[in-house]
Coordinates of C-alpha atoms in Angstrom, one line a residue:
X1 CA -27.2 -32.8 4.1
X2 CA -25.2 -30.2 2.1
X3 CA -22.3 -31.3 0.3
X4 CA -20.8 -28.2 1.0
X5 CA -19.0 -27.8 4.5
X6 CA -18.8 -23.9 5.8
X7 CA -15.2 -24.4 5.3
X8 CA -15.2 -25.0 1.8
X9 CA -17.3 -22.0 0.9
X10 CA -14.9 -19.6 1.9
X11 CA -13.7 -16.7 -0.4
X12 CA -10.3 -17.6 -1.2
X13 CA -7.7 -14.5 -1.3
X14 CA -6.1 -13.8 -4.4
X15 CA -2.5 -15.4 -4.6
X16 CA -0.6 -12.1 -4.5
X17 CA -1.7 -11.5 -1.4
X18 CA -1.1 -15.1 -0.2
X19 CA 2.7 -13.8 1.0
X20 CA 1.2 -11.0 2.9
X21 CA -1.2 -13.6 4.9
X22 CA 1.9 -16.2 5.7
X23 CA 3.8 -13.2 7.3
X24 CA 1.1 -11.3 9.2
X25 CA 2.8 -10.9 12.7
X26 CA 2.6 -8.0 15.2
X27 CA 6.7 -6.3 14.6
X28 CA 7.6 -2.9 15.5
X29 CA 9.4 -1.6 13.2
X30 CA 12.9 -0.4 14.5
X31 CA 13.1 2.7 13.1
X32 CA 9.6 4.0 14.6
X33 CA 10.1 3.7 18.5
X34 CA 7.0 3.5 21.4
X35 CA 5.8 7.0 22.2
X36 CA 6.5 8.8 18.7
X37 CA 3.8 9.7 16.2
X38 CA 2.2 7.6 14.1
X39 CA 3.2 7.6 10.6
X40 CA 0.0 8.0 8.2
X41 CA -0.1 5.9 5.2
X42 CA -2.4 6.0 2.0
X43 CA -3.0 2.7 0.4
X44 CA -4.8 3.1 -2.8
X45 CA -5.6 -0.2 -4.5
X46 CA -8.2 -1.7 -6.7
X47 CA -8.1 -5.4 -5.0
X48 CA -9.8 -5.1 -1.1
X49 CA -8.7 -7.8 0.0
X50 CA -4.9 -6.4 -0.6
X51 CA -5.8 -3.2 1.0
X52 CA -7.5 -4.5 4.1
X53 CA -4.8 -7.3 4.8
X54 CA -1.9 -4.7 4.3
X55 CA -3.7 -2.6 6.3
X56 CA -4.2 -5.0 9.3
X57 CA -0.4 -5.9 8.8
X58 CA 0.3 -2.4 9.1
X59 CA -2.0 -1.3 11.8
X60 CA -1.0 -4.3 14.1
X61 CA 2.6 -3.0 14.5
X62 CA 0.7 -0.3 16.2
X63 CA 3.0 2.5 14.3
X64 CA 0.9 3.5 11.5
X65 CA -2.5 4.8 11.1
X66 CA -4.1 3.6 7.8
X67 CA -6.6 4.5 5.0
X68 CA -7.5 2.4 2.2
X69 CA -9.3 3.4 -1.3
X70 CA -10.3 1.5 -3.7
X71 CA -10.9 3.6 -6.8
X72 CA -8.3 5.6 -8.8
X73 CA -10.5 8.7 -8.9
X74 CA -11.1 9.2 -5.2
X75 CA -7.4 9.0 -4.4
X76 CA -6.6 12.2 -4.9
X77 CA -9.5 13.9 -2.7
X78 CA -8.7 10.9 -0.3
X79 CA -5.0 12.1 0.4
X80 CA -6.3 15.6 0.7
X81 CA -8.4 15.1 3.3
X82 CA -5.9 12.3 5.0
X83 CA -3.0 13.8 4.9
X84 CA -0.8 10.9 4.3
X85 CA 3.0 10.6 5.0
X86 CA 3.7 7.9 2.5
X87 CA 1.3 6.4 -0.5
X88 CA 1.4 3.2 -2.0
X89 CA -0.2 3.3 -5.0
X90 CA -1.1 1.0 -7.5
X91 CA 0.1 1.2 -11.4
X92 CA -2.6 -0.3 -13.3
X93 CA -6.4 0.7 -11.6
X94 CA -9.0 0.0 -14.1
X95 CA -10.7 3.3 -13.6
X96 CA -7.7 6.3 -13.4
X97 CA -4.0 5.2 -14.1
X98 CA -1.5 5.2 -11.5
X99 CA 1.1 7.4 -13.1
X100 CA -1.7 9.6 -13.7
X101 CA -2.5 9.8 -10.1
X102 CA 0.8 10.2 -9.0
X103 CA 0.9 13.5 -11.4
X104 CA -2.2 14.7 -9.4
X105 CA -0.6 14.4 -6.3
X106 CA 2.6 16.2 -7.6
X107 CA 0.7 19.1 -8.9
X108 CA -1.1 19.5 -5.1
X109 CA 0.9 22.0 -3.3
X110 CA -0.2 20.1 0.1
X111 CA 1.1 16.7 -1.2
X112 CA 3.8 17.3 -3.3
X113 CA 6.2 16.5 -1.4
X114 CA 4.6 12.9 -0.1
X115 CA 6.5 10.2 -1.0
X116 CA 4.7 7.4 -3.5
X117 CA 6.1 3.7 -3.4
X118 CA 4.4 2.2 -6.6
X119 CA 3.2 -1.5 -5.9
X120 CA 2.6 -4.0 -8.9
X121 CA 2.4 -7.9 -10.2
X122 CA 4.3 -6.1 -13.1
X123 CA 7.2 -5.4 -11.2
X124 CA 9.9 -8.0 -10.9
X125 CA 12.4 -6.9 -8.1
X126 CA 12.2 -4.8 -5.0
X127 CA 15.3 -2.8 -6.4
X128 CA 13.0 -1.5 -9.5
X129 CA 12.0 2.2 -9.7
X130 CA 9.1 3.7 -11.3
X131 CA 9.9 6.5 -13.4
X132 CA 7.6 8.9 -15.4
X133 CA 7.4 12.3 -16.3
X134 CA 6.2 12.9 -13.1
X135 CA 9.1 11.8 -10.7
X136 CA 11.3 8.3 -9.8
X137 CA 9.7 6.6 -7.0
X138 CA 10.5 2.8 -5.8
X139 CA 8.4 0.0 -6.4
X140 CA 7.3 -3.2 -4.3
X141 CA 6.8 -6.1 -6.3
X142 CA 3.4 -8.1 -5.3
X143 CA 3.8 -10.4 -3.6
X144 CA 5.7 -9.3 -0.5
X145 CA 6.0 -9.8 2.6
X146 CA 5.2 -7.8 5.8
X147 CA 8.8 -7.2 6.4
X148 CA 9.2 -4.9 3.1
X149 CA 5.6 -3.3 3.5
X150 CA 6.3 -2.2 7.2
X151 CA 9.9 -1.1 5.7
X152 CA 8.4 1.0 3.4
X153 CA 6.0 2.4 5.0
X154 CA 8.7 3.7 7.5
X155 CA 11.4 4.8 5.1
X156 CA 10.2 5.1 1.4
X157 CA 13.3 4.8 -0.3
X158 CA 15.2 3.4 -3.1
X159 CA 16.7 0.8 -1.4

């Protein structure tokens, strides 16, 4: 008999997503009401198993319409093709920078005027901004819950 029971040799999720698990329940956000048009959102990360969960979060409020990459270099040509209305973009990918992407996505005419929320382990509070040569955007601390993911996602602001 193997030692090993199926539930034991489960992939565990990293622990800054752990907060996004313990809060993933269907809400409609209040600001998006039934019968409007889904709000697009670009979530460019190098962890999957942030991406998918915040994308199931997302997608389950049944207000958004999601796309996930994984790789710095593709998110540029990603967001041209998708034509997002709000990105959430990583700082630190291994392979392209996120400040770097972010001063891609300014310099497309089409995407200019998108609006990036920076997400990070590096962050400390919710009331941070990200600021670069580029532009100020806000920043979501990881973790964080589905509350101030689905907020963001509807109004990417400051505060």
């Amino acid at each position: 008999m193997n030692r090993f029971s199926a539930t034991a040799s489960f992939i565990r999720i990293p622990r800054l997503v752990a907060g996004c698990v313990r809060s993933l329940r269907a809400k409609r956000p209040a600001a998006i009401q039934k019968g409007t048009r889904k709000r697009r959102v670009l979530l460019v990360d190098d962890e999957s198993a942030l991406t998918m969960i915040c994308k199931l979060m997302l997608e389950q409020t049944d207000s958004f319409v999601v796309q996930v990459e994984n790789l710095g270099e593709r998110a540029l040509s990603t967001a041209q093709s998708f034509r997002p209305d709000v990105i959430f973009l990583d700082i630190h990918l291994p392979d392209k920078g996120g400040h770097a992407i972010a001063g891609d996505l300014k310099a497309d005419l089409q995407l200019r005027d998108v609006p990036i929320v920076f997400w990070s382990g590096s962050v400390q509070r919710k009331t941070d901004v990200v600021a670069n040569s580029h532009g100020c955007w806000p920043a979501l601390p990881k973790p964080f819950s589905s509350a101030e993911l689905t907020e963001l996602a509807t109004n990417p602001s400051y505060q």
